[in-house]
Amino acid sequence: MEENNVITFSEQEVNDGKGIAIAMLIVPILFFLPLVMEDKKNNQYLKHYSNQVLLNILLGVAISFVAIIPILGWIVGLVGGIVLIINWITLLIGILNGQAKKNIIYGNIVILK
């Protein structure tokens, strides 16, 4: 259910996926787990966080490429790093609360369905 840019999930989905969602946030390469685990393929909670972690990975890679450029790239890299840290904290709070707050910058982008 979506309400005021906050998505809420069923208690069953949250309880089944909270541990995996935290693992995905700590070790981002695990974003693919909900896609390959048969019992988790229909868990919308995990799919949301899988998508958000993938977006963080892609943004981090893009920031890394731009940060190679002297001076301007360093500034963009610093600001981008701060954005990633803020988003990481937001995702952690959302996981622990059982909600998925959309990130204001790129939260509406859906890569994984």
mmCIF file of C-alpha atoms in Angstrom:
data_model
loop_
_atom_site.group_PDB
_atom_site.id
_atom_site.type_symbol
_atom_site.label_atom_id
_atom_site.label_comp_id
_atom_site.label_asym_id
_atom_site.label_seq_id
_atom_site.Cartn_x
_atom_site.Cartn_y
_atom_site.Cartn_z
ATOM 1 C CA MET A 1 0.000 0.000 0.000
ATOM 2 C CA GLU A 2 1.366 3.418 -0.950
ATOM 3 C CA GLU A 3 0.492 6.516 1.024
ATOM 4 C CA ASN A 4 2.311 9.881 1.033
ATOM 5 C CA ASN A 5 5.445 8.469 -0.593
ATOM 6 C CA VAL A 6 5.653 5.751 2.069
ATOM 7 C CA ILE A 7 5.043 2.168 1.040
ATOM 8 C CA THR A 8 3.939 -0.248 3.748
ATOM 9 C CA PHE A 9 4.176 -4.007 3.504
ATOM 10 C CA SER A 10 2.376 -6.869 5.193
ATOM 11 C CA GLU A 11 3.817 -8.020 8.480
ATOM 12 C CA GLN A 12 4.507 -11.446 6.956
ATOM 13 C CA GLU A 13 6.590 -9.939 4.115
ATOM 14 C CA VAL A 14 8.574 -7.802 6.545
ATOM 15 C CA ASN A 15 9.256 -10.666 8.964
ATOM 16 C CA ASP A 16 10.275 -13.006 6.142
ATOM 17 C CA GLY A 17 12.589 -10.505 4.489
ATOM 18 C CA LYS A 18 14.091 -8.261 7.156
ATOM 19 C CA GLY A 19 17.258 -10.323 7.645
ATOM 20 C CA ILE A 20 17.942 -10.632 3.932
ATOM 21 C CA ALA A 21 17.227 -6.921 3.393
ATOM 22 C CA ILE A 22 19.769 -5.969 6.065
ATOM 23 C CA ALA A 23 22.313 -8.368 4.512
ATOM 24 C CA MET A 24 21.721 -6.765 1.093
ATOM 25 C CA LEU A 25 22.302 -3.329 2.563
ATOM 26 C CA ILE A 26 25.530 -4.340 4.306
ATOM 27 C CA VAL A 27 26.870 -6.405 1.368
ATOM 28 C CA PRO A 28 25.354 -4.731 -1.714
ATOM 29 C CA ILE A 29 26.346 -7.455 -4.179
ATOM 30 C CA LEU A 30 23.660 -9.624 -2.548
ATOM 31 C CA PHE A 31 20.936 -7.517 -4.220
ATOM 32 C CA PHE A 32 20.148 -10.453 -6.518
ATOM 33 C CA LEU A 33 19.107 -12.822 -3.686
ATOM 34 C CA PRO A 34 15.348 -12.109 -3.849
ATOM 35 C CA LEU A 35 15.457 -12.794 -7.580
ATOM 36 C CA VAL A 36 16.941 -16.287 -7.273
ATOM 37 C CA MET A 37 15.441 -17.568 -4.018
ATOM 38 C CA GLU A 38 12.229 -19.450 -4.856
ATOM 39 C CA ASP A 39 10.504 -18.685 -1.552
ATOM 40 C CA LYS A 40 11.351 -14.944 -1.766
ATOM 41 C CA LYS A 41 10.466 -14.197 -5.417
ATOM 42 C CA ASN A 42 7.022 -12.797 -4.540
ATOM 43 C CA ASN A 43 8.128 -10.752 -1.517
ATOM 44 C CA GLN A 44 7.502 -7.115 -2.506
ATOM 45 C CA TYR A 45 9.429 -5.874 0.538
ATOM 46 C CA LEU A 46 12.598 -7.623 -0.638
ATOM 47 C CA LYS A 47 12.055 -6.600 -4.249
ATOM 48 C CA HIS A 48 11.837 -2.962 -3.221
ATOM 49 C CA TYR A 49 15.073 -3.098 -1.242
ATOM 50 C CA SER A 50 16.788 -5.138 -3.933
ATOM 51 C CA ASN A 51 15.966 -2.381 -6.412
ATOM 52 C CA GLN A 52 17.151 0.353 -4.034
ATOM 53 C CA VAL A 53 20.459 -1.420 -3.361
ATOM 54 C CA LEU A 54 21.022 -1.881 -7.114
ATOM 55 C CA LEU A 55 20.356 1.832 -7.649
ATOM 56 C CA ASN A 56 22.904 2.634 -4.924
ATOM 57 C CA ILE A 57 25.473 0.404 -6.632
ATOM 58 C CA LEU A 58 24.897 2.082 -9.998
ATOM 59 C CA LEU A 59 25.060 5.564 -8.485
ATOM 60 C CA GLY A 60 28.253 4.651 -6.632
ATOM 61 C CA VAL A 61 29.883 3.418 -9.850
ATOM 62 C CA ALA A 62 28.839 6.585 -11.706
ATOM 63 C CA ILE A 63 30.174 8.790 -8.914
ATOM 64 C CA SER A 64 33.457 6.856 -8.949
ATOM 65 C CA PHE A 65 33.931 7.533 -12.661
ATOM 66 C CA VAL A 66 33.151 11.226 -12.291
ATOM 67 C CA ALA A 67 35.394 11.557 -9.209
ATOM 68 C CA ILE A 68 38.436 10.760 -11.368
ATOM 69 C CA ILE A 69 38.188 14.241 -12.918
ATOM 70 C CA PRO A 70 40.364 16.703 -10.954
ATOM 71 C CA ILE A 71 38.706 19.371 -8.797
ATOM 72 C CA LEU A 72 35.148 19.379 -10.216
ATOM 73 C CA GLY A 73 34.986 15.595 -10.127
ATOM 74 C CA TRP A 74 36.282 15.555 -6.577
ATOM 75 C CA ILE A 75 33.534 17.935 -5.503
ATOM 76 C CA VAL A 76 30.891 15.848 -7.288
ATOM 77 C CA GLY A 77 32.404 12.722 -5.713
ATOM 78 C CA LEU A 78 32.218 14.223 -2.225
ATOM 79 C CA VAL A 79 28.620 15.396 -2.641
ATOM 80 C CA GLY A 80 27.642 12.099 -4.259
ATOM 81 C CA GLY A 81 29.262 10.154 -1.437
ATOM 82 C CA ILE A 82 27.293 12.150 1.111
ATOM 83 C CA VAL A 83 24.077 11.446 -0.841
ATOM 84 C CA LEU A 84 24.883 7.712 -0.832
ATOM 85 C CA ILE A 85 25.519 7.704 2.914
ATOM 86 C CA ILE A 86 22.269 9.562 3.614
ATOM 87 C CA ASN A 87 20.381 7.151 1.371
ATOM 88 C CA TRP A 88 22.018 4.162 3.078
ATOM 89 C CA ILE A 89 20.882 5.432 6.481
ATOM 90 C CA THR A 90 17.377 6.095 5.107
ATOM 91 C CA LEU A 91 17.215 2.550 3.728
ATOM 92 C CA LEU A 92 18.388 1.088 7.041
ATOM 93 C CA ILE A 93 15.704 3.002 8.937
ATOM 94 C CA GLY A 94 13.093 1.869 6.416
ATOM 95 C CA ILE A 95 14.171 -1.767 6.742
ATOM 96 C CA LEU A 96 14.026 -1.661 10.520
ATOM 97 C CA ASN A 97 10.586 0.028 10.477
ATOM 98 C CA GLY A 98 9.172 -2.323 7.846
ATOM 99 C CA GLN A 99 8.498 0.550 5.450
ATOM 100 C CA ALA A 100 10.059 1.644 2.202
ATOM 101 C CA LYS A 101 10.462 5.381 2.104
ATOM 102 C CA LYS A 102 11.210 6.538 -1.410
ATOM 103 C CA ASN A 103 14.438 8.394 -1.905
ATOM 104 C CA ILE A 104 13.705 11.878 -3.207
ATOM 105 C CA ILE A 105 16.429 11.763 -5.856
ATOM 106 C CA TYR A 106 16.052 8.359 -7.510
ATOM 107 C CA GLY A 107 13.584 6.370 -5.436
ATOM 108 C CA ASN A 108 10.972 6.229 -8.198
ATOM 109 C CA ILE A 109 13.267 4.425 -10.638
ATOM 110 C CA VAL A 110 12.382 0.751 -10.921
ATOM 111 C CA ILE A 111 14.935 -1.559 -12.543
ATOM 112 C CA LEU A 112 13.957 -4.855 -10.926
ATOM 113 C CA LYS A 113 10.307 -5.856 -11.076
#
